[in-house]
C-alpha positions as a LaTeX table, in Angstrom:
\begin{tabular}{lrrr}
\hline
Residue & $x$ (\AA) & $y$ (\AA) & $z$ (\AA) \\
\hline
Met1 & 94.10 & $-74.66$ & $-27.44$ \\
Glu2 & 92.25 & $-76.35$ & $-30.33$ \\
Glu3 & 93.69 & $-79.66$ & $-29.17$ \\
Val4 & 92.48 & $-79.06$ & $-25.60$ \\
Leu5 & 88.96 & $-78.26$ & $-26.88$ \\
Gln6 & 88.94 & $-81.39$ & $-29.07$ \\
Glu7 & 89.96 & $-83.46$ & $-26.05$ \\
Leu8 & 87.30 & $-81.72$ & $-23.98$ \\
Ser9 & 84.61 & $-82.68$ & $-26.46$ \\
Thr10 & 85.71 & $-86.32$ & $-26.37$ \\
Lys11 & 86.13 & $-86.46$ & $-22.58$ \\
Ala12 & 82.79 & $-84.72$ & $-21.95$ \\
Lys13 & 80.99 & $-87.25$ & $-24.19$ \\
Glu14 & 82.73 & $-90.16$ & $-22.46$ \\
Lys15 & 81.83 & $-88.83$ & $-19.00$ \\
Lys16 & 78.29 & $-87.62$ & $-19.78$ \\
Thr17 & 76.53 & $-90.65$ & $-18.25$ \\
Val18 & 78.80 & $-90.67$ & $-15.21$ \\
His19 & 78.32 & $-86.95$ & $-14.64$ \\
Lys20 & 74.54 & $-87.21$ & $-15.08$ \\
Lys21 & 74.34 & $-90.01$ & $-12.53$ \\
Phe22 & 76.58 & $-88.09$ & $-10.13$ \\
Phe23 & 74.45 & $-84.92$ & $-10.37$ \\
Lys24 & 71.25 & $-86.88$ & $-9.85$ \\
Lys25 & 72.69 & $-88.30$ & $-6.62$ \\
Leu26 & 74.00 & $-84.86$ & $-5.63$ \\
Lys27 & 70.57 & $-83.28$ & $-6.12$ \\
Gln28 & 68.89 & $-85.90$ & $-3.95$ \\
Lys29 & 71.28 & $-85.39$ & $-1.04$ \\
Pro30 & 73.62 & $-82.41$ & $-1.39$ \\
Pro31 & 76.51 & $-82.38$ & 1.10 \\
Lys32 & 76.29 & $-79.71$ & 3.80 \\
Lys33 & 79.46 & $-77.88$ & 2.74 \\
Leu34 & 78.98 & $-78.17$ & $-1.02$ \\
Asp35 & 78.96 & $-74.41$ & $-1.61$ \\
Tyr36 & 82.26 & $-74.02$ & 0.25 \\
Leu37 & 83.80 & $-76.90$ & $-1.68$ \\
Met38 & 82.65 & $-75.44$ & $-5.00$ \\
Gln39 & 84.07 & $-72.03$ & $-4.12$ \\
Glu40 & 87.40 & $-73.63$ & $-3.22$ \\
Leu41 & 87.54 & $-75.78$ & $-6.39$ \\
His42 & 86.50 & $-72.83$ & $-8.55$ \\
Glu43 & 89.24 & $-70.60$ & $-7.12$ \\
Glu44 & 91.89 & $-73.33$ & $-7.43$ \\
Glu45 & 90.99 & $-74.00$ & $-11.06$ \\
Phe46 & 90.94 & $-70.37$ & $-12.09$ \\
Glu47 & 94.38 & $-69.83$ & $-10.57$ \\
Arg48 & 95.60 & $-72.31$ & $-13.23$ \\
Thr49 & 93.24 & $-71.42$ & $-16.08$ \\
Asp50 & 93.54 & $-68.37$ & $-18.29$ \\
Cys51 & 90.22 & $-67.77$ & $-20.04$ \\
Leu52 & 91.96 & $-65.56$ & $-22.61$ \\
Gln53 & 93.72 & $-68.65$ & $-23.95$ \\
Cys54 & 90.35 & $-70.26$ & $-24.69$ \\
Ala55 & 87.26 & $-68.02$ & $-24.91$ \\
Asn56 & 85.31 & $-71.03$ & $-26.16$ \\
Cys57 & 82.24 & $-69.83$ & $-24.26$ \\
Cys58 & 82.27 & $-66.57$ & $-26.26$ \\
Lys59 & 82.83 & $-68.43$ & $-29.53$ \\
Thr60 & 80.19 & $-71.14$ & $-29.15$ \\
Thr61 & 77.43 & $-70.00$ & $-26.78$ \\
Gly62 & 75.60 & $-66.78$ & $-26.25$ \\
Pro63 & 74.47 & $-65.45$ & $-22.90$ \\
Leu64 & 70.99 & $-64.31$ & $-22.00$ \\
Phe65 & 70.75 & $-60.53$ & $-21.84$ \\
Thr66 & 68.58 & $-59.19$ & $-19.03$ \\
Asn67 & 66.92 & $-55.80$ & $-19.30$ \\
Ser68 & 69.52 & $-54.33$ & $-16.96$ \\
Asp69 & 72.31 & $-55.86$ & $-19.10$ \\
Ile70 & 70.80 & $-54.24$ & $-22.18$ \\
Glu71 & 70.47 & $-50.84$ & $-20.49$ \\
Arg72 & 74.01 & $-50.93$ & $-19.08$ \\
Ile73 & 75.70 & $-52.10$ & $-22.29$ \\
Ala74 & 73.69 & $-49.75$ & $-24.51$ \\
Lys75 & 74.66 & $-46.81$ & $-22.29$ \\
His76 & 78.31 & $-47.88$ & $-22.43$ \\
Leu77 & 78.13 & $-48.04$ & $-26.24$ \\
Arg78 & 76.24 & $-44.73$ & $-26.33$ \\
Met79 & 73.25 & $-46.34$ & $-28.00$ \\
Lys80 & 69.58 & $-46.40$ & $-27.24$ \\
Pro81 & 68.58 & $-49.78$ & $-25.76$ \\
Gln82 & 66.24 & $-50.50$ & $-28.69$ \\
Lys83 & 69.05 & $-49.82$ & $-31.19$ \\
Phe84 & 71.34 & $-52.14$ & $-29.21$ \\
Ile85 & 68.69 & $-54.87$ & $-29.37$ \\
Glu86 & 68.17 & $-54.38$ & $-33.12$ \\
Thr87 & 71.90 & $-54.38$ & $-33.82$ \\
Tyr88 & 73.11 & $-57.27$ & $-31.66$ \\
Leu89 & 70.24 & $-59.32$ & $-30.23$ \\
Lys90 & 67.31 & $-61.48$ & $-31.16$ \\
Val91 & 64.51 & $-63.08$ & $-29.16$ \\
Asp92 & 64.83 & $-66.86$ & $-28.84$ \\
Glu93 & 62.18 & $-69.57$ & $-28.44$ \\
Asp94 & 62.07 & $-68.96$ & $-24.67$ \\
Asp95 & 61.38 & $-65.26$ & $-25.26$ \\
Asp96 & 64.85 & $-64.28$ & $-24.02$ \\
His97 & 67.21 & $-61.78$ & $-25.60$ \\
Val98 & 70.28 & $-63.57$ & $-26.99$ \\
Leu99 & 73.02 & $-62.76$ & $-29.48$ \\
Gln100 & 72.08 & $-62.70$ & $-33.16$ \\
Gln101 & 75.32 & $-64.43$ & $-34.08$ \\
Leu102 & 78.27 & $-66.36$ & $-32.75$ \\
Pro103 & 81.04 & $-65.88$ & $-32.00$ \\
Cys104 & 80.07 & $-62.93$ & $-29.83$ \\
Ser105 & 80.32 & $-59.60$ & $-31.65$ \\
Phe106 & 82.24 & $-58.15$ & $-28.71$ \\
Leu107 & 85.00 & $-60.79$ & $-28.78$ \\
Gly108 & 88.24 & $-59.60$ & $-30.32$ \\
Ala109 & 90.77 & $-61.68$ & $-32.26$ \\
Asp110 & 92.93 & $-61.58$ & $-29.10$ \\
Asn111 & 90.05 & $-63.15$ & $-27.08$ \\
Tyr112 & 89.50 & $-59.91$ & $-25.17$ \\
Cys113 & 85.94 & $-58.69$ & $-24.67$ \\
Ser114 & 85.36 & $-55.12$ & $-25.79$ \\
Ile115 & 82.57 & $-54.67$ & $-23.22$ \\
Tyr116 & 84.21 & $-56.65$ & $-20.41$ \\
Lys117 & 83.56 & $-54.04$ & $-17.69$ \\
Val118 & 79.84 & $-53.95$ & $-18.53$ \\
Arg119 & 79.39 & $-57.51$ & $-19.85$ \\
Pro120 & 76.14 & $-59.42$ & $-19.23$ \\
Lys121 & 75.58 & $-60.99$ & $-15.84$ \\
Ala122 & 75.58 & $-64.45$ & $-17.46$ \\
Cys123 & 79.10 & $-63.81$ & $-18.79$ \\
Lys124 & 80.34 & $-62.58$ & $-15.39$ \\
Glu125 & 79.06 & $-65.71$ & $-13.70$ \\
Phe126 & 80.13 & $-68.27$ & $-16.33$ \\
Pro127 & 80.77 & $-71.19$ & $-15.85$ \\
His128 & 78.64 & $-70.85$ & $-12.69$ \\
Thr129 & 80.82 & $-73.30$ & $-10.74$ \\
Asn130 & 81.05 & $-71.04$ & $-7.69$ \\
Arg131 & 77.33 & $-70.41$ & $-7.45$ \\
Lys132 & 75.43 & $-71.01$ & $-4.22$ \\
Lys133 & 73.17 & $-74.08$ & $-4.24$ \\
Phe134 & 75.29 & $-75.46$ & $-7.07$ \\
Tyr135 & 73.37 & $-78.75$ & $-7.07$ \\
Gln136 & 70.34 & $-76.89$ & $-8.49$ \\
Ile137 & 72.03 & $-76.13$ & $-11.81$ \\
Ser138 & 73.06 & $-79.62$ & $-12.85$ \\
Glu139 & 71.57 & $-79.34$ & $-16.36$ \\
Leu140 & 73.43 & $-76.10$ & $-17.01$ \\
Thr141 & 76.64 & $-77.58$ & $-15.59$ \\
Leu142 & 76.35 & $-80.66$ & $-17.81$ \\
Lys143 & 76.16 & $-78.30$ & $-20.78$ \\
Asn144 & 79.02 & $-76.12$ & $-19.54$ \\
Val145 & 81.47 & $-79.02$ & $-19.10$ \\
Thr146 & 81.23 & $-79.57$ & $-22.87$ \\
Ile147 & 82.18 & $-75.92$ & $-23.51$ \\
Cys148 & 84.59 & $-74.94$ & $-20.74$ \\
Pro149 & 87.73 & $-76.94$ & $-19.86$ \\
Ala150 & 87.77 & $-75.30$ & $-16.41$ \\
Ala151 & 84.17 & $-76.36$ & $-15.70$ \\
Phe152 & 85.04 & $-79.93$ & $-16.71$ \\
Asn153 & 88.07 & $-79.94$ & $-14.39$ \\
Ile154 & 86.03 & $-78.51$ & $-11.51$ \\
Val155 & 83.31 & $-81.15$ & $-11.88$ \\
Glu156 & 85.93 & $-83.90$ & $-12.04$ \\
Ala157 & 87.65 & $-82.55$ & $-8.91$ \\
Met158 & 84.32 & $-82.20$ & $-7.10$ \\
Gln159 & 83.36 & $-85.75$ & $-7.97$ \\
Glu160 & 86.73 & $-87.03$ & $-6.80$ \\
Arg161 & 86.50 & $-85.17$ & $-3.45$ \\
Leu162 & 82.91 & $-86.17$ & $-2.74$ \\
Glu163 & 83.34 & $-89.83$ & $-3.64$ \\
Arg164 & 86.36 & $-90.38$ & $-1.38$ \\
\hline
\end{tabular}
């Protein structure tokens, strides 16, 4: 997997300008069936991709924790929300709750998440490639293709399909 992530870093850097240009064009005039296409590409990719082999998102980036995430996870851990915040989170420059440290404290050596059933919304939705109005999250997607091999593959497939 390390080799795949090294290649991803290189490929993402090489394609950054191309992807940026593509997303700019996409934002200006999104195709009518883009959401359906993204859902299809997302499902196809995740039939081939096993996140447990990678978990790079959990190792390198932290999700935002909403108030409802904090309440739900704290309850699951049998902690008071404030204690959960003090133990695991910090407030970032945008005034959002984020992890104090990376990799994620809830990630096991086997790449399993110990709070998977109650994980933050941002984790559930990552890499956001099946989101409605996908064209609106181009900045986030450009970041995610550098982290997630599946996101990179989905963007490449989308570009290929739309530029036919």
